[in-house]
PDB file of N, CA and C in Angstrom:
ATOM      1  N   GLN A 796     -17.680   8.757  19.948  1.00 58.00           N
ATOM      2  CA  GLN A 796     -18.936   8.959  20.646  1.00 58.00           C
ATOM      3  C   GLN A 796     -19.322  10.437  20.621  1.00 58.00           C
ATOM      4  N   ALA A 797     -18.369  11.312  20.949  1.00 65.00           N
ATOM      5  CA  ALA A 797     -18.658  12.746  20.966  1.00 65.00           C
ATOM      6  C   ALA A 797     -18.998  13.252  19.575  1.00 65.00           C
ATOM      7  N   ILE A 798     -18.324  12.728  18.558  1.00 66.00           N
ATOM      8  CA  ILE A 798     -18.602  13.145  17.175  1.00 66.00           C
ATOM      9  C   ILE A 798     -20.008  12.717  16.783  1.00 66.00           C
ATOM     10  N   LYS A 799     -20.345  11.474  17.115  1.00 62.00           N
ATOM     11  CA  LYS A 799     -21.675  10.959  16.793  1.00 62.00           C
ATOM     12  C   LYS A 799     -22.762  11.805  17.454  1.00 62.00           C
ATOM     13  N   GLU A 800     -22.557  12.159  18.708  1.00 65.00           N
ATOM     14  CA  GLU A 800     -23.541  12.994  19.407  1.00 65.00           C
ATOM     15  C   GLU A 800     -23.627  14.371  18.775  1.00 65.00           C
ATOM     16  N   GLY A 801     -22.493  14.921  18.351  1.00 64.00           N
ATOM     17  CA  GLY A 801     -22.487  16.231  17.707  1.00 64.00           C
ATOM     18  C   GLY A 801     -23.218  16.214  16.389  1.00 64.00           C
ATOM     19  N   VAL A 802     -22.976  15.183  15.580  1.00 60.00           N
ATOM     20  CA  VAL A 802     -23.657  15.060  14.282  1.00 60.00           C
ATOM     21  C   VAL A 802     -25.153  14.875  14.509  1.00 60.00           C
ATOM     22  N   THR A 803     -25.514  14.056  15.465  1.00 63.00           N
ATOM     23  CA  THR A 803     -26.924  13.819  15.762  1.00 63.00           C
ATOM     24  C   THR A 803     -27.609  15.108  16.189  1.00 63.00           C
ATOM     25  N   SER A 804     -26.948  15.889  17.009  1.00 62.00           N
ATOM     26  CA  SER A 804     -27.579  17.124  17.474  1.00 62.00           C
ATOM     27  C   SER A 804     -27.692  18.148  16.350  1.00 62.00           C
ATOM     28  N   ILE A 805     -26.726  18.160  15.433  1.00 56.00           N
ATOM     29  CA  ILE A 805     -26.766  19.124  14.325  1.00 56.00           C
ATOM     30  C   ILE A 805     -27.720  18.653  13.225  1.00 56.00           C
ATOM     31  N   MET A 806     -27.645  17.384  12.872  1.00 56.00           N
ATOM     32  CA  MET A 806     -28.388  16.872  11.725  1.00 56.00           C
ATOM     33  C   MET A 806     -29.637  16.108  12.132  1.00 56.00           C
ATOM     34  N   GLY A 807     -29.856  15.911  13.371  1.00 56.00           N
ATOM     35  CA  GLY A 807     -31.051  15.205  13.823  1.00 56.00           C
ATOM     36  C   GLY A 807     -30.961  13.705  13.672  1.00 56.00           C
ATOM     37  N   GLY A 808     -29.867  13.204  13.144  1.00 53.00           N
ATOM     38  CA  GLY A 808     -29.685  11.768  12.997  1.00 53.00           C
ATOM     39  C   GLY A 808     -30.500  11.141  11.891  1.00 53.00           C
ATOM     40  N   GLN A 809     -31.369  11.895  11.258  1.00 55.00           N
ATOM     41  CA  GLN A 809     -32.247  11.323  10.248  1.00 55.00           C
ATOM     42  C   GLN A 809     -31.674  11.415   8.845  1.00 55.00           C
ATOM     43  N   ILE A 810     -31.001  12.469   8.528  1.00 55.00           N
ATOM     44  CA  ILE A 810     -30.483  12.665   7.175  1.00 55.00           C
ATOM     45  C   ILE A 810     -29.533  11.543   6.790  1.00 55.00           C
ATOM     46  N   LEU A 811     -28.772  11.061   7.719  1.00 56.00           N
ATOM     47  CA  LEU A 811     -27.812  10.010   7.432  1.00 56.00           C
ATOM     48  C   LEU A 811     -28.486   8.701   7.040  1.00 56.00           C
ATOM     49  N   ASP A 812     -29.723   8.515   7.382  1.00 63.00           N
ATOM     50  CA  ASP A 812     -30.425   7.273   7.103  1.00 63.00           C
ATOM     51  C   ASP A 812     -31.230   7.305   5.802  1.00 63.00           C
ATOM     52  N   TYR A 813     -31.407   8.442   5.191  1.00 77.00           N
ATOM     53  CA  TYR A 813     -32.315   8.532   4.047  1.00 77.00           C
ATOM     54  C   TYR A 813     -31.907   7.657   2.877  1.00 77.00           C
ATOM     55  N   GLU A 814     -30.646   7.667   2.495  1.00 80.00           N
ATOM     56  CA  GLU A 814     -30.222   6.869   1.346  1.00 80.00           C
ATOM     57  C   GLU A 814     -30.431   5.386   1.613  1.00 80.00           C
ATOM     58  N   ALA A 815     -30.061   4.937   2.777  1.00 80.00           N
ATOM     59  CA  ALA A 815     -30.245   3.533   3.125  1.00 80.00           C
ATOM     60  C   ALA A 815     -31.729   3.175   3.155  1.00 80.00           C
ATOM     61  N   LYS A 816     -32.551   4.052   3.693  1.00 84.00           N
ATOM     62  CA  LYS A 816     -33.995   3.788   3.739  1.00 84.00           C
ATOM     63  C   LYS A 816     -34.583   3.765   2.337  1.00 84.00           C
ATOM     64  N   ASP A 817     -34.134   4.688   1.461  1.00 87.00           N
ATOM     65  CA  ASP A 817     -34.599   4.698   0.071  1.00 87.00           C
ATOM     66  C   ASP A 817     -34.277   3.374  -0.613  1.00 87.00           C
ATOM     67  N   ILE A 818     -33.053   2.909  -0.434  1.00 91.00           N
ATOM     68  CA  ILE A 818     -32.638   1.654  -1.053  1.00 91.00           C
ATOM     69  C   ILE A 818     -33.479   0.505  -0.519  1.00 91.00           C
ATOM     70  N   LEU A 819     -33.697   0.478   0.768  1.00 91.00           N
ATOM     71  CA  LEU A 819     -34.509  -0.571   1.376  1.00 91.00           C
ATOM     72  C   LEU A 819     -35.931  -0.555   0.827  1.00 91.00           C
ATOM     73  N   HIS A 820     -36.547   0.624   0.783  1.00 91.00           N
ATOM     74  CA  HIS A 820     -37.930   0.729   0.298  1.00 91.00           C
ATOM     75  C   HIS A 820     -38.034   0.351  -1.169  1.00 91.00           C
ATOM     76  N   LYS A 821     -37.048   0.736  -1.973  1.00 94.00           N
ATOM     77  CA  LYS A 821     -37.056   0.352  -3.390  1.00 94.00           C
ATOM     78  C   LYS A 821     -36.926  -1.158  -3.530  1.00 94.00           C
ATOM     79  N   GLY A 822     -36.078  -1.762  -2.717  1.00 96.00           N
ATOM     80  CA  GLY A 822     -35.908  -3.210  -2.760  1.00 96.00           C
ATOM     81  C   GLY A 822     -37.174  -3.941  -2.365  1.00 96.00           C
ATOM     82  N   ILE A 823     -37.839  -3.451  -1.349  1.00 96.00           N
ATOM     83  CA  ILE A 823     -39.102  -4.056  -0.912  1.00 96.00           C
ATOM     84  C   ILE A 823     -40.148  -3.939  -2.024  1.00 96.00           C
ATOM     85  N   GLN A 824     -40.244  -2.769  -2.625  1.00 95.00           N
ATOM     86  CA  GLN A 824     -41.215  -2.558  -3.701  1.00 95.00           C
ATOM     87  C   GLN A 824     -40.929  -3.470  -4.892  1.00 95.00           C
ATOM     88  N   GLN A 825     -39.660  -3.604  -5.252  1.00 95.00           N
ATOM     89  CA  GLN A 825     -39.306  -4.493  -6.361  1.00 95.00           C
ATOM     90  C   GLN A 825     -39.668  -5.938  -6.044  1.00 95.00           C
ATOM     91  N   GLY A 826     -39.440  -6.344  -4.806  1.00 96.00           N
ATOM     92  CA  GLY A 826     -39.795  -7.703  -4.396  1.00 96.00           C
ATOM     93  C   GLY A 826     -41.283  -7.956  -4.486  1.00 96.00           C
ATOM     94  N   ILE A 827     -42.063  -6.979  -4.083  1.00 95.00           N
ATOM     95  CA  ILE A 827     -43.522  -7.101  -4.162  1.00 95.00           C
ATOM     96  C   ILE A 827     -43.962  -7.218  -5.618  1.00 95.00           C
ATOM     97  N   GLN A 828     -43.407  -6.378  -6.468  1.00 95.00           N
ATOM     98  CA  GLN A 828     -43.766  -6.405  -7.886  1.00 95.00           C
ATOM     99  C   GLN A 828     -43.384  -7.729  -8.533  1.00 95.00           C
ATOM    100  N   GLN A 829     -42.213  -8.249  -8.203  1.00 96.00           N
ATOM    101  CA  GLN A 829     -41.792  -9.531  -8.765  1.00 96.00           C
ATOM    102  C   GLN A 829     -42.696 -10.656  -8.273  1.00 96.00           C
ATOM    103  N   GLY A 830     -43.099 -10.582  -7.012  1.00 96.00           N
ATOM    104  CA  GLY A 830     -44.009 -11.587  -6.475  1.00 96.00           C
ATOM    105  C   GLY A 830     -45.363 -11.553  -7.155  1.00 96.00           C
ATOM    106  N   GLU A 831     -45.885 -10.357  -7.387  1.00 96.00           N
ATOM    107  CA  GLU A 831     -47.173 -10.230  -8.083  1.00 96.00           C
ATOM    108  C   GLU A 831     -47.060 -10.771  -9.504  1.00 96.00           C
ATOM    109  N   LEU A 832     -45.991 -10.399 -10.185  1.00 97.00           N
ATOM    110  CA  LEU A 832     -45.790 -10.867 -11.556  1.00 97.00           C
ATOM    111  C   LEU A 832     -45.743 -12.393 -11.582  1.00 97.00           C
ATOM    112  N   GLN A 833     -44.978 -12.989 -10.692  1.00 97.00           N
ATOM    113  CA  GLN A 833     -44.856 -14.444 -10.656  1.00 97.00           C
ATOM    114  C   GLN A 833     -46.197 -15.101 -10.343  1.00 97.00           C
ATOM    115  N   THR A 834     -46.976 -14.489  -9.483  1.00 97.00           N
ATOM    116  CA  THR A 834     -48.301 -15.026  -9.160  1.00 97.00           C
ATOM    117  C   THR A 834     -49.188 -15.040 -10.404  1.00 97.00           C
ATOM    118  N   TYR A 835     -49.206 -13.951 -11.152  1.00 97.00           N
ATOM    119  CA  TYR A 835     -50.044 -13.901 -12.356  1.00 97.00           C
ATOM    120  C   TYR A 835     -49.521 -14.822 -13.443  1.00 97.00           C
ATOM    121  N   ILE A 836     -48.211 -14.971 -13.543  1.00 97.00           N
ATOM    122  CA  ILE A 836     -47.652 -15.936 -14.493  1.00 97.00           C
ATOM    123  C   ILE A 836     -48.158 -17.339 -14.156  1.00 97.00           C
ATOM    124  N   ASN A 837     -48.117 -17.685 -12.882  1.00 97.00           N
ATOM    125  CA  ASN A 837     -48.589 -19.005 -12.459  1.00 97.00           C
ATOM    126  C   ASN A 837     -50.080 -19.185 -12.712  1.00 97.00           C
ATOM    127  N   LEU A 838     -50.867 -18.145 -12.479  1.00 97.00           N
ATOM    128  CA  LEU A 838     -52.313 -18.234 -12.734  1.00 97.00           C
ATOM    129  C   LEU A 838     -52.599 -18.452 -14.215  1.00 97.00           C
ATOM    130  N   VAL A 839     -51.825 -17.796 -15.080  1.00 97.00           N
ATOM    131  CA  VAL A 839     -52.001 -17.991 -16.526  1.00 97.00           C
ATOM    132  C   VAL A 839     -51.567 -19.403 -16.906  1.00 97.00           C
ATOM    133  N   LYS A 840     -50.420 -19.841 -16.400  1.00 97.00           N
ATOM    134  CA  LYS A 840     -49.934 -21.188 -16.723  1.00 97.00           C
ATOM    135  C   LYS A 840     -50.887 -22.267 -16.232  1.00 97.00           C
ATOM    136  N   ASP A 841     -51.566 -22.019 -15.117  1.00 97.00           N
ATOM    137  CA  ASP A 841     -52.532 -22.980 -14.584  1.00 97.00           C
ATOM    138  C   ASP A 841     -53.884 -22.895 -15.284  1.00 97.00           C
ATOM    139  N   GLY A 842     -54.043 -21.936 -16.179  1.00 97.00           N
ATOM    140  CA  GLY A 842     -55.281 -21.798 -16.926  1.00 97.00           C
ATOM    141  C   GLY A 842     -56.388 -21.103 -16.168  1.00 97.00           C
ATOM    142  N   LEU A 843     -56.045 -20.435 -15.074  1.00 97.00           N
ATOM    143  CA  LEU A 843     -57.064 -19.759 -14.276  1.00 97.00           C
ATOM    144  C   LEU A 843     -57.319 -18.329 -14.738  1.00 97.00           C
ATOM    145  N   LEU A 844     -56.379 -17.748 -15.455  1.00 96.00           N
ATOM    146  CA  LEU A 844     -56.525 -16.402 -16.019  1.00 96.00           C
ATOM    147  C   LEU A 844     -56.002 -16.417 -17.444  1.00 96.00           C
ATOM    148  N   THR A 845     -56.568 -15.549 -18.271  1.00 96.00           N
ATOM    149  CA  THR A 845     -56.009 -15.376 -19.611  1.00 96.00           C
ATOM    150  C   THR A 845     -54.841 -14.394 -19.532  1.00 96.00           C
ATOM    151  N   ILE A 846     -54.042 -14.389 -20.560  1.00 96.00           N
ATOM    152  CA  ILE A 846     -52.922 -13.448 -20.626  1.00 96.00           C
ATOM    153  C   ILE A 846     -53.455 -12.023 -20.570  1.00 96.00           C
ATOM    154  N   ASN A 847     -54.544 -11.788 -21.271  1.00 96.00           N
ATOM    155  CA  ASN A 847     -55.139 -10.450 -21.301  1.00 96.00           C
ATOM    156  C   ASN A 847     -55.580 -10.021 -19.907  1.00 96.00           C
ATOM    157  N   GLU A 848     -56.259 -10.911 -19.177  1.00 97.00           N
ATOM    158  CA  GLU A 848     -56.729 -10.580 -17.824  1.00 97.00           C
ATOM    159  C   GLU A 848     -55.565 -10.308 -16.876  1.00 97.00           C
ATOM    160  N   ALA A 849     -54.531 -11.128 -16.954  1.00 97.00           N
ATOM    161  CA  ALA A 849     -53.374 -10.949 -16.085  1.00 97.00           C
ATOM    162  C   ALA A 849     -52.674  -9.623 -16.386  1.00 97.00           C
ATOM    163  N   ALA A 850     -52.503  -9.327 -17.656  1.00 97.00           N
ATOM    164  CA  ALA A 850     -51.844  -8.078 -18.046  1.00 97.00           C
ATOM    165  C   ALA A 850     -52.637  -6.871 -17.548  1.00 97.00           C
ATOM    166  N   LYS A 851     -53.947  -6.925 -17.674  1.00 96.00           N
ATOM    167  CA  LYS A 851     -54.792  -5.819 -17.193  1.00 96.00           C
ATOM    168  C   LYS A 851     -54.632  -5.620 -15.691  1.00 96.00           C
ATOM    169  N   ARG A 852     -54.625  -6.704 -14.943  1.00 96.00           N
ATOM    170  CA  ARG A 852     -54.504  -6.608 -13.483  1.00 96.00           C
ATOM    171  C   ARG A 852     -53.148  -6.051 -13.055  1.00 96.00           C
ATOM    172  N   LEU A 853     -52.137  -6.249 -13.907  1.00 96.00           N
ATOM    173  CA  LEU A 853     -50.805  -5.726 -13.617  1.00 96.00           C
ATOM    174  C   LEU A 853     -50.573  -4.348 -14.253  1.00 96.00           C
ATOM    175  N   ASN A 854     -51.596  -3.824 -14.921  1.00 95.00           N
ATOM    176  CA  ASN A 854     -51.461  -2.548 -15.657  1.00 95.00           C
ATOM    177  C   ASN A 854     -50.282  -2.606 -16.620  1.00 95.00           C
ATOM    178  N   MET A 855     -50.254  -3.676 -17.406  1.00 95.00           N
ATOM    179  CA  MET A 855     -49.137  -3.941 -18.298  1.00 95.00           C
ATOM    180  C   MET A 855     -49.678  -4.276 -19.684  1.00 95.00           C
ATOM    181  N   ASP A 856     -48.922  -3.937 -20.711  1.00 95.00           N
ATOM    182  CA  ASP A 856     -49.290  -4.349 -22.066  1.00 95.00           C
ATOM    183  C   ASP A 856     -49.269  -5.868 -22.158  1.00 95.00           C
ATOM    184  N   GLU A 857     -50.205  -6.392 -22.908  1.00 95.00           N
ATOM    185  CA  GLU A 857     -50.287  -7.836 -23.061  1.00 95.00           C
ATOM    186  C   GLU A 857     -48.997  -8.405 -23.663  1.00 95.00           C
ATOM    187  N   SER A 858     -48.437  -7.702 -24.626  1.00 95.00           N
ATOM    188  CA  SER A 858     -47.204  -8.177 -25.262  1.00 95.00           C
ATOM    189  C   SER A 858     -46.038  -8.197 -24.286  1.00 95.00           C
ATOM    190  N   LYS A 859     -45.989  -7.215 -23.400  1.00 95.00           N
ATOM    191  CA  LYS A 859     -44.921  -7.181 -22.393  1.00 95.00           C
ATOM    192  C   LYS A 859     -45.077  -8.344 -21.419  1.00 95.00           C
ATOM    193  N   PHE A 860     -46.321  -8.625 -21.023  1.00 96.00           N
ATOM    194  CA  PHE A 860     -46.562  -9.738 -20.119  1.00 96.00           C
ATOM    195  C   PHE A 860     -46.167 -11.068 -20.758  1.00 96.00           C
ATOM    196  N   GLN A 861     -46.458 -11.211 -22.038  1.00 95.00           N
ATOM    197  CA  GLN A 861     -46.130 -12.443 -22.741  1.00 95.00           C
ATOM    198  C   GLN A 861     -44.613 -12.716 -22.723  1.00 95.00           C
ATOM    199  N   LYS A 862     -43.816 -11.667 -22.713  1.00 95.00           N
ATOM    200  CA  LYS A 862     -42.366 -11.847 -22.673  1.00 95.00           C
ATOM    201  C   LYS A 862     -41.923 -12.538 -21.399  1.00 95.00           C
ATOM    202  N   TYR A 863     -42.660 -12.325 -20.305  1.00 93.00           N
ATOM    203  CA  TYR A 863     -42.318 -12.953 -19.030  1.00 93.00           C
ATOM    204  C   TYR A 863     -42.708 -14.426 -18.994  1.00 93.00           C
ATOM    205  N   LEU A 864     -43.646 -14.805 -19.859  1.00 90.00           N
ATOM    206  CA  LEU A 864     -44.069 -16.207 -19.906  1.00 90.00           C
ATOM    207  C   LEU A 864     -42.988 -17.030 -20.573  1.00 90.00           C
TER     208      LEU A 864
END
């Protein structure tokens, strides 16, 4: 307890959380990107968007998008 209070007073308690927060934020961002990709894949498969339109909306090369199909 005393060590924890000492570290908190010296380091502000925030530095110890940065790596974990970075990992969390990167994971959230990756999840969002995968969800968007899957949504556009489904829209193309359902015939509601062309491959070209989906790739443009994802800021991705058409050939790269086709690999996900």
